[in-house]
Amino acid sequence: MKAIKALTNVTIIDGTGKEPVPNGVVVINEQGEIHSWGEMDEIDIPSDAEIRDYQGKTLMPGIVDTHVHFCFEPCADPFSVLTKESDARTGLKAASYALKTLLSGVTTVRDMGGKNYVDLDLRDSIHEGKHLGPRMFASGKILTMTGGHGWAIGEEIDGESEARKGARKQLKKGADLLKIMATGGVMTEGVEPGSPQLTKEEIKAAVEEAHKGGKKTATHAQGIRGIKNAIEAGIDSVEHGIFLDNDIIETMVEQEVYLVPTLSAPYWISEKGREAGIPEHAVKKSDAIIEDHVSNFKKAYEAGVNIALGTDAGTPFNEHGKNSFELELMVKHGMDPLEAIKTATYMGAELLGISDKVGQIAPGLYADLLIIDGDPVADIEDIEKIHSIYKMGREIKPEELTIAESV
């Protein structure tokens, strides 16, 4: 049985955007849940608790990254590598990326497109305790039109009936959600990021199947028409959202549709460029959209759109285990640090439908916690200075970091 722990003398960021609580304590029960928390002079610490003094450090909820690709090697051309290697090799690498991600402070992820259901197997293996990694939600194969963005690893569908069947197939396989490709994208050669692909009717058919089963939906959507198609079809979250107009933003606010910006993805493609070996077509498209991406992220944030952190980790040079860089970009482009942390904790949990389990410091929730050397509210880059990580009350040990760095 796990021991009761009391993490003391910390500044607590609760994940909901409220001001930090100084001189705080978090008590973790035997089930790995938060028993109580608050200022130390207000909380009764059980006499049998194991005291862990974190004087001068900051405590916050574990990060929730709502858009990763554990099957992708974050090299110059991930798609080329992924389609040429065996599923077994993909799975081995994915497990190592999951461990690196956990050790960066990310305790929950939503995997948004793998290969031949490797993502579902990894999710189950982590849940069963056979591999160490973040709590995973996985989408199975992406739903895309024939020849559409991501076709090489997706379920190609054309027409409403195929959209329904493709959706049902992913649900049958055990997908936690559906990812639907409403537009073209940067990494697939021959398609344009702004062009619509699956129609509103096709998207709606897939969304209906997911919602009937109590599952959520997300859309890769970069252009205005495709984003509108997806929203009108009832989508739950828009991934990337590069081109947004005022009507879209207003509708997203009214219907509480989430935006997952993934600012890191085009940043690294344009930053590294052709010199690093990234395909010419991807660099050209990224360079063409990156200013609009940043501008529309700012507009959405200022208008009050629900935003959840997602990194798109696994895209070129967008490394697994460097997920917190997305927070730095959010703050760089105008978001308040506490609000940025909220996107990476409470808002991510809300999007996944698990805010009663993770995403904030509150009694009864899992003790997914980060201890940070420094103050990420004063300097968001401090969020990289992780001292300790807890997942469901279990501290992740340094020797596990050594294993991750060796693979």
Tab-separated table of C-alpha atoms in Angstrom:
chain	number	residue	atom	x	y	z
A	1	MET	CA	0.000	0.000	0.000
A	2	LYS	CA	1.212	3.510	-0.814
A	3	ALA	CA	2.215	5.677	2.120
A	4	ILE	CA	0.501	8.932	2.930
A	5	LYS	CA	2.704	11.807	1.759
A	6	ALA	CA	2.712	15.494	2.600
A	7	LEU	CA	4.509	17.760	0.129
A	8	THR	CA	5.292	20.865	2.151
A	9	ASN	CA	6.666	24.416	1.923
A	10	VAL	CA	5.705	24.860	-1.734
A	11	THR	CA	4.068	27.604	-3.746
A	12	ILE	CA	1.005	25.952	-5.269
A	13	ILE	CA	-0.403	26.706	-8.715
A	14	ASP	CA	-3.770	24.938	-8.746
A	15	GLY	CA	-4.203	24.871	-12.549
A	16	THR	CA	-7.423	26.900	-12.738
A	17	GLY	CA	-5.807	30.277	-13.359
A	18	LYS	CA	-6.092	31.514	-9.774
A	19	GLU	CA	-3.215	33.245	-8.056
A	20	PRO	CA	-0.627	30.866	-6.543
A	21	VAL	CA	-0.862	29.884	-2.874
A	22	PRO	CA	2.406	30.467	-0.939
A	23	ASN	CA	3.682	28.279	1.903
A	24	GLY	CA	1.462	25.478	0.769
A	25	VAL	CA	1.080	21.759	1.375
A	26	VAL	CA	-0.488	18.940	-0.619
A	27	VAL	CA	-1.441	15.751	1.219
A	28	ILE	CA	-1.579	12.577	-0.898
A	29	ASN	CA	-3.574	9.589	0.367
A	30	GLU	CA	-2.831	5.866	0.058
A	31	GLN	CA	-4.776	5.637	-3.205
A	32	GLY	CA	-2.546	8.179	-4.927
A	33	GLU	CA	-5.184	10.921	-4.767
A	34	ILE	CA	-5.048	14.421	-3.362
A	35	HIS	CA	-6.508	14.279	0.143
A	36	SER	CA	-6.203	17.974	1.010
A	37	TRP	CA	-4.234	21.071	0.132
A	38	GLY	CA	-3.799	24.710	1.082
A	39	GLU	CA	-1.605	26.949	3.202
A	40	MET	CA	0.351	24.946	5.750
A	41	ASP	CA	-1.170	26.621	8.807
A	42	GLU	CA	-4.667	25.696	7.567
A	43	ILE	CA	-4.148	21.993	6.765
A	44	ASP	CA	-3.998	19.125	9.248
A	45	ILE	CA	-1.154	16.865	8.181
A	46	PRO	CA	-1.751	13.248	9.295
A	47	SER	CA	0.685	12.127	11.963
A	48	ASP	CA	1.720	9.086	9.909
A	49	ALA	CA	2.409	11.067	6.731
A	50	GLU	CA	5.802	10.940	5.057
A	51	ILE	CA	6.935	14.579	4.979
A	52	ARG	CA	8.699	15.796	1.850
A	53	ASP	CA	9.966	19.345	2.203
A	54	TYR	CA	10.158	21.274	-1.066
A	55	GLN	CA	11.172	24.625	0.385
A	56	GLY	CA	11.386	27.346	-2.274
A	57	LYS	CA	9.899	25.273	-5.057
A	58	THR	CA	6.637	25.463	-7.027
A	59	LEU	CA	4.030	22.703	-7.231
A	60	MET	CA	1.495	22.434	-10.058
A	61	PRO	CA	-0.639	19.755	-11.730
A	62	GLY	CA	0.971	17.449	-14.253
A	63	ILE	CA	0.833	18.771	-17.802
A	64	VAL	CA	-1.899	17.569	-20.164
A	65	ASP	CA	-0.740	17.579	-23.803
A	66	THR	CA	-3.781	17.111	-26.021
A	67	HIS	CA	-1.931	16.581	-29.312
A	68	VAL	CA	1.070	14.262	-29.616
A	69	HIS	CA	2.216	11.567	-32.039
A	70	PHE	CA	4.195	8.900	-30.177
A	71	CYS	CA	4.603	6.867	-33.365
A	72	PHE	CA	6.448	9.746	-35.065
A	73	GLU	CA	10.204	10.143	-34.852
A	74	PRO	CA	10.809	13.915	-34.628
A	75	CYS	CA	13.358	13.932	-37.445
A	76	ALA	CA	13.445	15.881	-40.701
A	77	ASP	CA	10.823	13.681	-42.403
A	78	PRO	CA	8.771	11.675	-39.875
A	79	PHE	CA	6.230	10.438	-42.441
A	80	SER	CA	8.935	8.891	-44.605
A	81	VAL	CA	10.470	7.075	-41.637
A	82	LEU	CA	7.110	5.919	-40.291
A	83	THR	CA	5.881	4.429	-43.556
A	84	LYS	CA	9.112	2.529	-44.197
A	85	GLU	CA	9.785	0.976	-40.790
A	86	SER	CA	8.085	-2.063	-39.263
A	87	ASP	CA	5.245	-1.731	-36.782
A	88	ALA	CA	7.444	-3.424	-34.175
A	89	ARG	CA	10.155	-0.787	-34.529
A	90	THR	CA	7.546	1.946	-34.415
A	91	GLY	CA	6.168	0.482	-31.197
A	92	LEU	CA	9.566	0.274	-29.527
A	93	LYS	CA	10.332	3.892	-30.337
A	94	ALA	CA	6.858	5.008	-29.284
A	95	ALA	CA	7.350	3.444	-25.847
A	96	SER	CA	10.618	5.337	-25.398
A	97	TYR	CA	8.968	8.595	-26.470
A	98	ALA	CA	6.174	8.019	-23.971
A	99	LEU	CA	8.708	7.649	-21.152
A	100	LYS	CA	10.590	10.770	-22.199
A	101	THR	CA	7.313	12.666	-22.298
A	102	LEU	CA	6.345	11.581	-18.790
A	103	LEU	CA	9.773	12.575	-17.509
A	104	SER	CA	9.253	16.066	-18.943
A	105	GLY	CA	6.276	16.566	-16.640
A	106	VAL	CA	3.491	15.504	-18.999
A	107	THR	CA	1.287	13.064	-17.110
A	108	THR	CA	-1.615	12.814	-19.589
A	109	VAL	CA	-1.633	12.897	-23.401
A	110	ARG	CA	-4.012	12.594	-26.309
A	111	ASP	CA	-2.293	10.772	-29.175
A	112	MET	CA	-3.642	12.154	-32.438
A	113	GLY	CA	-2.672	9.644	-35.082
A	114	GLY	CA	-0.389	6.654	-35.028
A	115	LYS	CA	0.238	3.704	-37.306
A	116	ASN	CA	-1.742	0.482	-37.548
A	117	TYR	CA	-3.113	0.899	-33.993
A	118	VAL	CA	0.313	0.869	-32.334
A	119	ASP	CA	-0.954	3.853	-30.325
A	120	LEU	CA	-3.832	1.807	-28.890
A	121	ASP	CA	-1.499	-1.010	-27.877
A	122	LEU	CA	0.883	1.420	-26.168
A	123	ARG	CA	-2.019	3.072	-24.344
A	124	ASP	CA	-3.157	-0.290	-23.020
A	125	SER	CA	0.351	-1.336	-22.032
A	126	ILE	CA	0.840	1.856	-20.012
A	127	HIS	CA	-2.557	1.425	-18.375
A	128	GLU	CA	-1.691	-2.153	-17.433
A	129	GLY	CA	1.598	-1.047	-15.872
A	130	LYS	CA	3.801	-2.854	-18.397
A	131	HIS	CA	5.316	0.376	-19.707
A	132	LEU	CA	5.911	3.683	-17.967
A	133	GLY	CA	4.395	6.709	-19.626
A	134	PRO	CA	1.670	9.326	-19.422
A	135	ARG	CA	-1.988	8.399	-19.163
A	136	MET	CA	-2.965	8.024	-22.825
A	137	PHE	CA	-6.030	8.737	-24.901
A	138	ALA	CA	-5.589	7.497	-28.472
A	139	SER	CA	-7.453	8.104	-31.718
A	140	GLY	CA	-6.454	5.083	-33.789
A	141	LYS	CA	-6.290	5.775	-37.514
A	142	ILE	CA	-7.087	9.274	-38.682
A	143	LEU	CA	-10.095	9.629	-41.002
A	144	THR	CA	-9.092	11.301	-44.273
A	145	MET	CA	-10.332	11.468	-47.842
A	146	THR	CA	-8.606	9.328	-50.449
A	147	GLY	CA	-5.246	10.988	-51.027
A	148	GLY	CA	-5.937	13.497	-48.252
A	149	HIS	CA	-3.640	14.799	-45.551
A	150	GLY	CA	-2.049	11.900	-43.703
A	151	TRP	CA	-3.432	9.279	-46.099
A	152	ALA	CA	-0.369	7.049	-45.721
A	153	ILE	CA	-1.253	6.241	-42.097
A	154	GLY	CA	-4.982	6.911	-42.162
A	155	GLU	CA	-8.325	5.337	-42.952
A	156	GLU	CA	-9.283	6.694	-46.365
A	157	ILE	CA	-12.984	7.437	-46.648
A	158	ASP	CA	-15.167	8.942	-49.370
A	159	GLY	CA	-18.824	9.758	-48.847
A	160	GLU	CA	-21.060	9.656	-45.788
A	161	SER	CA	-21.456	5.869	-45.657
A	162	GLU	CA	-17.687	5.295	-45.706
A	163	ALA	CA	-17.261	8.019	-43.094
A	164	ARG	CA	-19.669	6.198	-40.796
A	165	LYS	CA	-17.990	2.861	-41.413
A	166	GLY	CA	-14.524	4.327	-40.888
A	167	ALA	CA	-15.638	5.925	-37.637
A	168	ARG	CA	-17.264	2.714	-36.439
A	169	LYS	CA	-14.119	0.775	-37.293
A	170	GLN	CA	-11.969	3.034	-35.081
A	171	LEU	CA	-14.472	2.782	-32.248
A	172	LYS	CA	-14.557	-1.003	-32.624
A	173	LYS	CA	-10.761	-1.073	-32.352
A	174	GLY	CA	-11.023	0.851	-29.072
A	175	ALA	CA	-10.245	4.446	-30.042
A	176	ASP	CA	-10.926	6.979	-27.289
A	177	LEU	CA	-11.817	9.668	-29.817
A	178	LEU	CA	-11.891	10.260	-33.565
A	179	LYS	CA	-9.524	12.520	-35.479
A	180	ILE	CA	-10.999	13.823	-38.721
A	181	MET	CA	-9.064	15.623	-41.455
A	182	ALA	CA	-11.080	18.627	-42.612
A	183	THR	CA	-8.275	20.282	-44.611
A	184	GLY	CA	-4.903	19.735	-46.153
A	185	GLY	CA	-1.724	20.084	-44.134
A	186	VAL	CA	1.948	20.928	-44.168
A	187	MET	CA	3.631	17.520	-44.127
A	188	THR	CA	1.697	15.698	-46.876
A	189	GLU	CA	3.081	16.460	-50.314
A	190	GLY	CA	0.598	17.651	-52.907
A	191	VAL	CA	-2.035	19.064	-50.554
A	192	GLU	CA	-2.520	22.641	-49.413
A	193	PRO	CA	-3.020	23.535	-45.716
A	194	GLY	CA	-5.892	25.911	-46.453
A	195	SER	CA	-7.853	23.682	-48.808
A	196	PRO	CA	-10.973	21.848	-47.573
A	197	GLN	CA	-10.902	18.064	-47.884
A	198	LEU	CA	-13.582	15.973	-46.158
A	199	THR	CA	-16.974	17.589	-46.668
A	200	LYS	CA	-19.267	18.834	-43.926
A	201	GLU	CA	-21.575	15.857	-44.553
A	202	GLU	CA	-18.706	13.366	-44.261
A	203	ILE	CA	-17.425	14.989	-41.089
A	204	LYS	CA	-20.923	15.097	-39.591
A	205	ALA	CA	-21.435	11.386	-40.217
A	206	ALA	CA	-18.220	10.540	-38.345
A	207	VAL	CA	-19.000	12.986	-35.527
A	208	GLU	CA	-22.461	11.466	-35.070
A	209	GLU	CA	-20.975	7.989	-34.712
A	210	ALA	CA	-18.479	9.163	-32.124
A	211	HIS	CA	-21.028	11.102	-30.111
A	212	LYS	CA	-23.458	8.165	-30.134
A	213	GLY	CA	-20.764	6.182	-28.363
A	214	GLY	CA	-19.948	8.969	-25.906
A	215	LYS	CA	-16.645	9.737	-27.618
A	216	LYS	CA	-15.233	13.114	-28.574
A	217	THR	CA	-13.966	14.298	-31.934
A	218	ALA	CA	-11.125	16.492	-33.104
A	219	THR	CA	-10.331	17.885	-36.517
A	220	HIS	CA	-7.095	18.716	-38.215
A	221	ALA	CA	-8.335	21.973	-39.722
A	222	GLN	CA	-6.206	24.804	-41.032
A	223	GLY	CA	-8.263	26.691	-43.667
A	224	ILE	CA	-11.395	28.757	-43.095
A	225	ARG	CA	-13.833	26.665	-45.146
A	226	GLY	CA	-12.648	23.396	-43.632
A	227	ILE	CA	-12.808	24.765	-40.094
A	228	LYS	CA	-16.360	26.005	-40.700
A	229	ASN	CA	-17.347	22.612	-42.128
A	230	ALA	CA	-16.067	20.869	-39.023
A	231	ILE	CA	-17.690	23.265	-36.564
A	232	GLU	CA	-21.022	23.096	-38.389
A	233	ALA	CA	-20.713	19.292	-38.258
A	234	GLY	CA	-20.438	19.375	-34.443
A	235	ILE	CA	-16.704	18.880	-33.878
A	236	ASP	CA	-15.380	19.190	-30.316
A	237	SER	CA	-11.932	20.650	-30.997
A	238	VAL	CA	-10.084	22.328	-33.836
A	239	GLU	CA	-6.417	21.349	-34.104
A	240	HIS	CA	-4.039	24.012	-35.457
A	241	GLY	CA	-6.707	26.534	-36.575
A	242	ILE	CA	-4.219	28.468	-38.677
A	243	PHE	CA	-6.719	30.553	-40.642
A	244	LEU	CA	-9.544	31.883	-38.453
A	245	ASP	CA	-11.963	34.673	-39.250
A	246	ASN	CA	-14.131	36.649	-36.827
A	247	ASP	CA	-17.216	34.546	-37.564
A	248	ILE	CA	-15.358	31.317	-36.750
A	249	ILE	CA	-13.958	32.753	-33.534
A	250	GLU	CA	-17.384	33.989	-32.448
A	251	THR	CA	-18.946	30.601	-33.178
A	252	MET	CA	-16.195	28.767	-31.296
A	253	VAL	CA	-16.855	30.936	-28.243
A	254	GLU	CA	-20.639	30.445	-28.463
A	255	GLN	CA	-20.454	26.671	-28.996
A	256	GLU	CA	-17.477	26.144	-26.656
A	257	VAL	CA	-15.415	24.508	-29.387
A	258	TYR	CA	-11.806	24.145	-28.249
A	259	LEU	CA	-8.750	25.358	-30.117
A	260	VAL	CA	-5.530	23.349	-29.837
A	261	PRO	CA	-3.028	25.686	-31.551
A	262	THR	CA	0.136	23.493	-31.774
A	263	LEU	CA	2.343	26.544	-32.298
A	264	SER	CA	5.449	24.371	-31.961
A	265	ALA	CA	4.864	22.428	-35.177
A	266	PRO	CA	5.378	25.164	-37.795
A	267	TYR	CA	7.871	26.927	-35.530
A	268	TRP	CA	10.362	24.058	-35.712
A	269	ILE	CA	9.806	23.403	-39.414
A	270	SER	CA	10.520	27.027	-40.295
A	271	GLU	CA	13.294	27.330	-37.694
A	272	LYS	CA	15.220	24.268	-38.921
A	273	GLY	CA	14.266	24.557	-42.591
A	274	ARG	CA	15.725	22.922	-45.657
A	275	GLU	CA	19.235	22.937	-44.188
A	276	ALA	CA	18.125	20.302	-41.667
A	277	GLY	CA	16.720	18.075	-44.399
A	278	ILE	CA	13.027	18.883	-43.985
A	279	PRO	CA	11.231	18.328	-47.316
A	280	GLU	CA	11.015	21.436	-49.485
A	281	HIS	CA	7.224	21.263	-49.754
A	282	ALA	CA	6.813	21.260	-45.964
A	283	VAL	CA	9.144	24.207	-45.395
A	284	LYS	CA	7.476	26.313	-48.089
A	285	LYS	CA	4.015	25.670	-46.654
A	286	SER	CA	5.128	26.303	-43.070
A	287	ASP	CA	6.836	29.569	-43.992
A	288	ALA	CA	3.684	30.680	-45.782
A	289	ILE	CA	1.327	30.123	-42.850
A	290	ILE	CA	3.345	30.763	-39.691
A	291	GLU	CA	2.503	34.471	-39.343
A	292	ASP	CA	-1.218	33.815	-39.804
A	293	HIS	CA	-0.987	31.006	-37.269
A	294	VAL	CA	0.423	33.280	-34.575
A	295	SER	CA	-1.900	36.161	-35.418
A	296	ASN	CA	-5.030	34.035	-35.243
A	297	PHE	CA	-3.920	32.352	-32.018
A	298	LYS	CA	-3.729	35.835	-30.491
A	299	LYS	CA	-7.178	36.764	-31.814
A	300	ALA	CA	-8.728	33.559	-30.475
A	301	TYR	CA	-7.154	34.015	-27.056
A	302	GLU	CA	-8.232	37.644	-26.770
A	303	ALA	CA	-11.788	36.722	-27.833
A	304	GLY	CA	-12.123	34.065	-25.119
A	305	VAL	CA	-11.960	30.856	-27.164
A	306	ASN	CA	-11.326	27.785	-25.000
A	307	ILE	CA	-7.691	26.840	-25.608
A	308	ALA	CA	-5.941	23.626	-24.606
A	309	LEU	CA	-2.248	22.940	-24.951
A	310	GLY	CA	-1.158	20.597	-27.708
A	311	THR	CA	2.342	20.358	-29.124
A	312	ASP	CA	2.056	18.087	-32.193
A	313	ALA	CA	5.186	16.415	-30.778
A	314	GLY	CA	6.724	14.083	-33.323
A	315	THR	CA	6.576	16.508	-36.230
A	316	PRO	CA	9.982	17.638	-37.580
A	317	PHE	CA	12.355	18.474	-34.703
A	318	ASN	CA	9.369	18.900	-32.375
A	319	GLU	CA	10.840	16.598	-29.761
A	320	HIS	CA	9.039	14.311	-27.360
A	321	GLY	CA	9.985	15.452	-23.879
A	322	LYS	CA	10.270	19.116	-24.891
A	323	ASN	CA	6.516	19.665	-24.646
A	324	SER	CA	6.683	22.669	-22.325
A	325	PHE	CA	8.193	24.747	-25.134
A	326	GLU	CA	4.625	25.213	-26.381
A	327	LEU	CA	3.899	27.146	-23.191
A	328	GLU	CA	6.836	29.410	-23.870
A	329	LEU	CA	5.490	30.166	-27.352
A	330	MET	CA	2.026	30.889	-25.964
A	331	VAL	CA	3.454	33.400	-23.506
A	332	LYS	CA	5.753	34.894	-26.153
A	333	HIS	CA	2.687	35.568	-28.292
A	334	GLY	CA	0.673	37.325	-25.623
A	335	MET	CA	-0.818	34.804	-23.220
A	336	ASP	CA	-0.543	35.431	-19.477
A	337	PRO	CA	1.692	32.762	-17.829
A	338	LEU	CA	-1.053	31.616	-15.436
A	339	GLU	CA	-3.463	31.328	-18.359
A	340	ALA	CA	-0.878	29.387	-20.348
A	341	ILE	CA	-0.442	26.957	-17.448
A	342	LYS	CA	-4.230	26.653	-17.283
A	343	THR	CA	-4.329	25.558	-20.951
A	344	ALA	CA	-1.799	22.858	-20.069
A	345	THR	CA	-3.656	21.589	-17.022
A	346	TYR	CA	-7.334	22.313	-16.338
A	347	MET	CA	-8.338	23.154	-19.914
A	348	GLY	CA	-6.649	20.069	-21.329
A	349	ALA	CA	-8.441	17.904	-18.784
A	350	GLU	CA	-11.750	19.604	-19.613
A	351	LEU	CA	-11.247	18.911	-23.317
A	352	LEU	CA	-10.553	15.254	-22.592
A	353	GLY	CA	-13.556	15.041	-20.277
A	354	ILE	CA	-11.482	14.076	-17.244
A	355	SER	CA	-11.357	17.291	-15.198
A	356	ASP	CA	-12.810	15.290	-12.303
A	357	LYS	CA	-9.633	13.176	-12.337
A	358	VAL	CA	-6.695	15.387	-13.377
A	359	GLY	CA	-5.757	18.913	-14.385
A	360	GLN	CA	-5.997	20.772	-11.086
A	361	ILE	CA	-5.059	20.591	-7.435
A	362	ALA	CA	-8.266	19.519	-5.707
A	363	PRO	CA	-9.322	16.845	-3.186
A	364	GLY	CA	-10.254	13.534	-4.793
A	365	LEU	CA	-8.250	14.081	-7.978
A	366	TYR	CA	-5.241	11.979	-8.938
A	367	ALA	CA	-1.972	13.233	-7.474
A	368	ASP	CA	-0.380	13.986	-10.859
A	369	LEU	CA	2.037	16.678	-9.737
A	370	LEU	CA	5.139	18.569	-10.784
A	371	ILE	CA	7.671	20.114	-8.420
A	372	ILE	CA	9.580	22.905	-10.156
A	373	ASP	CA	12.801	24.686	-9.237
A	374	GLY	CA	11.748	28.273	-9.784
A	375	ASP	CA	8.623	30.257	-10.513
A	376	PRO	CA	6.978	29.674	-13.926
A	377	VAL	CA	4.553	32.542	-13.311
A	378	ALA	CA	7.449	34.979	-13.116
A	379	ASP	CA	9.405	33.231	-15.888
A	380	ILE	CA	7.585	30.605	-17.939
A	381	GLU	CA	10.908	29.023	-18.950
A	382	ASP	CA	11.261	27.836	-15.344
A	383	ILE	CA	8.652	25.190	-16.169
A	384	GLU	CA	11.502	23.217	-17.733
A	385	LYS	CA	13.318	23.082	-14.372
A	386	ILE	CA	11.563	19.992	-13.075
A	387	HIS	CA	12.715	18.701	-9.693
A	388	SER	CA	10.180	15.895	-9.106
A	389	ILE	CA	7.278	14.238	-10.897
A	390	TYR	CA	4.382	12.340	-9.356
A	391	LYS	CA	1.878	10.249	-11.265
A	392	MET	CA	-1.047	9.079	-9.133
A	393	GLY	CA	1.060	9.727	-6.051
A	394	ARG	CA	4.022	7.702	-7.235
A	395	GLU	CA	7.269	9.608	-7.580
A	396	ILE	CA	9.085	8.915	-10.825
A	397	LYS	CA	12.649	7.983	-9.941
A	398	PRO	CA	15.920	9.330	-11.424
A	399	GLU	CA	16.969	5.896	-12.674
A	400	GLU	CA	13.977	5.919	-14.991
A	401	LEU	CA	15.295	9.144	-16.489
A	402	THR	CA	18.599	7.396	-17.162
A	403	ILE	CA	16.764	4.643	-19.048
A	404	ALA	CA	14.889	7.196	-21.153
A	405	GLU	CA	18.033	9.114	-22.068
A	406	SER	CA	19.743	5.956	-23.246
A	407	VAL	CA	17.160	5.138	-25.933
